[in-house]
Short mmCIF file of C-alpha atoms in Angstrom, two decimals:
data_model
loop_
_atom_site.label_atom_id
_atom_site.label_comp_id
_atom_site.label_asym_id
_atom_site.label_seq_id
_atom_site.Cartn_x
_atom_site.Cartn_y
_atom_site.Cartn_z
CA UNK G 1 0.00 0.00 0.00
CA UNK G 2 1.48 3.35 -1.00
CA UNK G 3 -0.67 5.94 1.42
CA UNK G 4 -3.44 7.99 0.76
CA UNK G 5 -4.17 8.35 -2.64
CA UNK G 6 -5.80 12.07 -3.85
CA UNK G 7 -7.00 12.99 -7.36
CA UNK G 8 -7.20 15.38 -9.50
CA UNK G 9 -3.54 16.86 -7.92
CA UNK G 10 -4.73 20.08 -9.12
CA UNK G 11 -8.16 21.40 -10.50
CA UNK G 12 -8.83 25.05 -12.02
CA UNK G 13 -12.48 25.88 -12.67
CA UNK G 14 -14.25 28.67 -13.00
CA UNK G 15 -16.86 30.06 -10.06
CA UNK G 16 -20.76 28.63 -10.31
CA UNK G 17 -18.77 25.07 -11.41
CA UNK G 18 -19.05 21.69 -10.03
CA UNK G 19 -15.85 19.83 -9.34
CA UNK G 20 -15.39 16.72 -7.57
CA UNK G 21 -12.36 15.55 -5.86
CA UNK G 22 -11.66 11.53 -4.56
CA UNK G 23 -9.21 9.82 -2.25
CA UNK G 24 -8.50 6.47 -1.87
CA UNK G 25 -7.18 6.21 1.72
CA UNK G 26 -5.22 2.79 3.19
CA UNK G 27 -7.20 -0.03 2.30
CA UNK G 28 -6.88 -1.58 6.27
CA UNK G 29 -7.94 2.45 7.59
CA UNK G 30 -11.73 2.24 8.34
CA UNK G 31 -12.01 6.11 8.97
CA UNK G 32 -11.52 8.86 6.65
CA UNK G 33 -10.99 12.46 7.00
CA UNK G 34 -11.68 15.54 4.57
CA UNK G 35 -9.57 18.34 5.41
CA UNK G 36 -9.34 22.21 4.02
CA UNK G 37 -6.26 23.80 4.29
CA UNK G 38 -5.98 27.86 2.58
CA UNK G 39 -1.79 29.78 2.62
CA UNK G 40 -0.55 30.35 6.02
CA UNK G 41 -2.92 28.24 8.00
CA UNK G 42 -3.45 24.68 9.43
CA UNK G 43 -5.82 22.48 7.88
CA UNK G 44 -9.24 22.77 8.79
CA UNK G 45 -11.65 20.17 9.36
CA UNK G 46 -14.56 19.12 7.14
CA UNK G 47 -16.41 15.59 7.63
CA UNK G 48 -15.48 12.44 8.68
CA UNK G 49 -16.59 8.61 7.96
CA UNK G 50 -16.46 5.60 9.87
CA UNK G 51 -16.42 2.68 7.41
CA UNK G 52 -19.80 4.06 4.92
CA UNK G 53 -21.03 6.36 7.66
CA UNK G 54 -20.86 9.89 7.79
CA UNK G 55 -20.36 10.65 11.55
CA UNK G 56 -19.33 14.08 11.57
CA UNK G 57 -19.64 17.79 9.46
CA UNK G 58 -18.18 21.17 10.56
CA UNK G 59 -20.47 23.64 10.26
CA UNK G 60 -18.02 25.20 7.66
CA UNK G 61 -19.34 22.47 5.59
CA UNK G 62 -22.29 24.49 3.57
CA UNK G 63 -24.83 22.59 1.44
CA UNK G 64 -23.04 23.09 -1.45
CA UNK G 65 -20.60 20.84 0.14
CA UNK G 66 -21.07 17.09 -0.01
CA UNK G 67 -19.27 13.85 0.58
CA UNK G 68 -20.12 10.23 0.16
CA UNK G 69 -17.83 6.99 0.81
CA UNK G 70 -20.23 4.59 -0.88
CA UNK G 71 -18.65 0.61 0.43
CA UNK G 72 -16.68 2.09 2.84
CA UNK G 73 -13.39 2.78 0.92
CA UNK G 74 -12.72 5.68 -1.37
CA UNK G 75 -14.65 8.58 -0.90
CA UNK G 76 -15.76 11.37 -2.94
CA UNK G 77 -16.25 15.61 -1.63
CA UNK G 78 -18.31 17.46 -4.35
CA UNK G 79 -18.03 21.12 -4.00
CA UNK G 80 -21.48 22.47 -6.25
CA UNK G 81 -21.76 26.29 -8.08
CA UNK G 82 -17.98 26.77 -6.51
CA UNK G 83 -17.37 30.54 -5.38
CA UNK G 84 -13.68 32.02 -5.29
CA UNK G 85 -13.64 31.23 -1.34
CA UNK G 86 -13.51 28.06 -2.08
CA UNK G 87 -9.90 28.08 -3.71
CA UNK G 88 -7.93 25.95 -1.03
CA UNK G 89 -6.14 22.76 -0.75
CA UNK G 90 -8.55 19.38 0.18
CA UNK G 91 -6.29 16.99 1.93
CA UNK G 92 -7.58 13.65 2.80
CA UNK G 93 -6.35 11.62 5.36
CA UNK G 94 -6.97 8.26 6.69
CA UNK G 95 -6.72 6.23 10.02
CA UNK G 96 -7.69 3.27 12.19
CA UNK G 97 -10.50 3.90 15.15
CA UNK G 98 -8.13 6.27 17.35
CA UNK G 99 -5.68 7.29 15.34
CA UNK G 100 -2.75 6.37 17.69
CA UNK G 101 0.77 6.13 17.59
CA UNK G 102 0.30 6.37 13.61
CA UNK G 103 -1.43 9.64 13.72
CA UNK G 104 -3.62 10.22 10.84
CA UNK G 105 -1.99 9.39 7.36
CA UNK G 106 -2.20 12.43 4.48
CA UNK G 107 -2.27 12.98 1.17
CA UNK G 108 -0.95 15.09 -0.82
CA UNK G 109 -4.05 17.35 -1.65
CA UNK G 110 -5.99 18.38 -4.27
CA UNK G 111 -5.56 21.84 -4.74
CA UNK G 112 -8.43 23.87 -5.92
CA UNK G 113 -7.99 27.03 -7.80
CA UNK G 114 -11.64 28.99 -8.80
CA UNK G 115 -10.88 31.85 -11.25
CA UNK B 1 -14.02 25.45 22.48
CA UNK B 2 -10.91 23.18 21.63
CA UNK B 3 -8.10 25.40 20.03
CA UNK B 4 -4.48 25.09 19.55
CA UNK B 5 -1.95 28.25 19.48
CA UNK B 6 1.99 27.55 18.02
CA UNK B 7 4.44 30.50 18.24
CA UNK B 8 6.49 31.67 16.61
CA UNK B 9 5.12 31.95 13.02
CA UNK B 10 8.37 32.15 11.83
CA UNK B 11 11.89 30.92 12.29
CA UNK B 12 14.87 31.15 10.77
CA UNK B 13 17.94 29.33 12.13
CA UNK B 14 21.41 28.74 10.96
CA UNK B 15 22.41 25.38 10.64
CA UNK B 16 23.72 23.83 13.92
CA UNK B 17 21.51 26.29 16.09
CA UNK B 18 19.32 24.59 18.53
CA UNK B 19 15.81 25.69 19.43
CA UNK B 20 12.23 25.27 20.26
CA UNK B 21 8.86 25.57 18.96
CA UNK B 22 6.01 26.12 21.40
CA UNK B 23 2.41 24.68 20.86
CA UNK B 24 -0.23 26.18 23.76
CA UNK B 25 -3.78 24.27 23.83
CA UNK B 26 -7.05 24.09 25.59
CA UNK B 27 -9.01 20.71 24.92
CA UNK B 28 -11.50 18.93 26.63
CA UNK B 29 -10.28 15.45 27.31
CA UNK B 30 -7.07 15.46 25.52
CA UNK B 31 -6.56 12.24 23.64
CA UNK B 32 -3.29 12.81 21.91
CA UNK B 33 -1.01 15.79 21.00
CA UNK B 34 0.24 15.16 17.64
CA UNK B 35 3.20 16.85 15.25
CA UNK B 36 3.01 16.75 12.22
CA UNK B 37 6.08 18.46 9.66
CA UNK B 38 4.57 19.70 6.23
CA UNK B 39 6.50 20.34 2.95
CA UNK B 40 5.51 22.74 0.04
CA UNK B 41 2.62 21.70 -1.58
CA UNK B 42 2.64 18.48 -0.19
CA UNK B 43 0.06 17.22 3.09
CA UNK B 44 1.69 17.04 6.53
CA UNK B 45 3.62 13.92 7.59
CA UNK B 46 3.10 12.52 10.82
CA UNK B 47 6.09 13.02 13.70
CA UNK B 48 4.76 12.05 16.80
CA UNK B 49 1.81 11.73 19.51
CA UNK B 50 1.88 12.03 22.95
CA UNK B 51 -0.43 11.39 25.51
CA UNK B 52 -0.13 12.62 29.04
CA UNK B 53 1.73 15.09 30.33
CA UNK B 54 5.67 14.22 30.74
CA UNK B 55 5.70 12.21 27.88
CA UNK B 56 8.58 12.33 25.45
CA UNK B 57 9.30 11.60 22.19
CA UNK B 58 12.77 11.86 20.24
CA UNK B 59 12.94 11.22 16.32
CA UNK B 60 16.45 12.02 15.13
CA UNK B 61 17.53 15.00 15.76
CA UNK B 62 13.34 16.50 16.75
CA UNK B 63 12.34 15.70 20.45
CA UNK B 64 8.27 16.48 21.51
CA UNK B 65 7.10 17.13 25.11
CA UNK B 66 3.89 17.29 26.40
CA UNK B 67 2.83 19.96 29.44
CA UNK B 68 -0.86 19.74 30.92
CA UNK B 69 -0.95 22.94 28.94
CA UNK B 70 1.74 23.08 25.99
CA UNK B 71 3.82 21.05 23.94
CA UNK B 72 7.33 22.10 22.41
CA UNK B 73 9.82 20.58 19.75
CA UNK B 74 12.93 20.74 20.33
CA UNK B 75 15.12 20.44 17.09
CA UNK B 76 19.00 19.77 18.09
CA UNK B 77 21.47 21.20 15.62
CA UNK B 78 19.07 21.31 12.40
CA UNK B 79 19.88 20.56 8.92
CA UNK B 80 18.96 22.54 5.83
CA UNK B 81 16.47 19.95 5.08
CA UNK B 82 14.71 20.08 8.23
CA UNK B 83 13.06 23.38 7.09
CA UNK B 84 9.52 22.69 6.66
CA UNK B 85 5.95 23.94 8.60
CA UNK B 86 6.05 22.29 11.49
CA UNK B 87 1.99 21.82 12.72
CA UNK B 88 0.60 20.98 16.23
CA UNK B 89 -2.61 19.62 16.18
CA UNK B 90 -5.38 18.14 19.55
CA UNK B 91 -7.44 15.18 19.82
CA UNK B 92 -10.03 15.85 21.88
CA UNK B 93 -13.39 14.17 22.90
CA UNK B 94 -14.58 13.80 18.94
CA UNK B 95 -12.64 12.58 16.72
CA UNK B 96 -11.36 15.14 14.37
CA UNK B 97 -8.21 16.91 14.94
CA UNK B 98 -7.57 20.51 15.48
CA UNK B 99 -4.36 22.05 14.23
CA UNK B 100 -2.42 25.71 14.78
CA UNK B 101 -1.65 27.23 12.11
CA UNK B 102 1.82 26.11 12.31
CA UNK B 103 5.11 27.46 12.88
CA UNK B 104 7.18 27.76 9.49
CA UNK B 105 11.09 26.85 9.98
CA UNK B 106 14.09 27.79 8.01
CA UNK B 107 17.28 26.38 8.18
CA UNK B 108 20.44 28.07 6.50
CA UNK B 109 23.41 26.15 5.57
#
């Protein structure tokens, strides 16, 4: 297993767009973590899933905002009609029920530019 | 409200020069500190969790220790390639994590 897998790396679109990002976390990691990270600050938390369940959202999450981990493995955050405040990086991360010595494992982001 | 405060923002070191960063938190029910060191463009890579106060970690030439109220690492004689952000982050009664907004490090040869 190589670590948490994120794609599109990058993704420029322009505002009232739909993009959608996925990760592919460890396959043995039954939670998963979407992240928002923006220059100069930490990342930010979004939602999290335990196996197929959604369990948690930040109330930064707005309803334009939605994820989905369909069987319990990759999961999908669909950001609809995109405004410029959404330009940020959307890390992913993965872990075991908690966390532990291995902290929670990243990816490298998808970074999301809205011209 | 769980938060997490790192100082400084900025550091800038010469290579060889010890030194600290400082990572102040309020949490209810702390279940882990945790580093983490992050690289342009790239997500943050785990360093360490601790647990209860006293604790100690040491990873090369990066030590963490916990306080009931603060954490520091302690980076003995750094290397260019040790710049990086380096981000403190809580565990508290949920599960998510809460990170600073890191403290970015700069290491000249």
């Amino acid at each position: 297993d190589t670590g948490v897998s994120q794609d599109p790396r990058h993704k420029i679109t322009k505002r009232g767009q739909n993009v959608t990002f996925r990760c592919d976390p460890i396959s043995e990691h039954n939670r998963l973590y979407w992240y928002r990270q923006t220059l100069g600050q930490g990342p930010e938390f979004l939602t999290y899933f335990q196996n197929e369940a959604q369990l948690e959202k930040s109330r930064l999450l707005s309803d334009r905002f939605s994820a989905e981990r369909p069987k319990g493995s990759f999961s999908t955050l669909e950001i609809q009609r995109t405004e410029q405040g959404d330009s940020a990086m959307y890390l992913c991360a993965s872990s075991n029920a908690g966390a532990g010595d291995g902290g929670y494992t990243f990816g490298s982001g998808t970074r999301l530019t809205v011209v | 409200e769980d938060q997490v405060t790192q100082s400084p923002e900025a550091l800038r070191l010469q290579e060889g020069e010890s030194s600290s960063l400082n990572c102040s938190y309020t949490v209810s029910g702390l279940r882990g500190l945790f580093w983490y060191r992050q690289d342009p463009g790239k997500g943050p890579e785990f360093l360490f969790t601790l647990y209860s106060a006293g604790e100690e970690k040491e990873k090369e030439r990066l030590k963490a220790t916990l306080t009931k109220k603060e954490s520091f690492l302690h980076i003995t004689a750094p290397k260019p390639e040790d710049s990086a952000t380096y981000l403190c982050a809580v565990q508290g009664a949920t599960n998510k994590l809460i990170f600073g907004t890191g403290t970015l490090l700069a290491v000249q040869p």
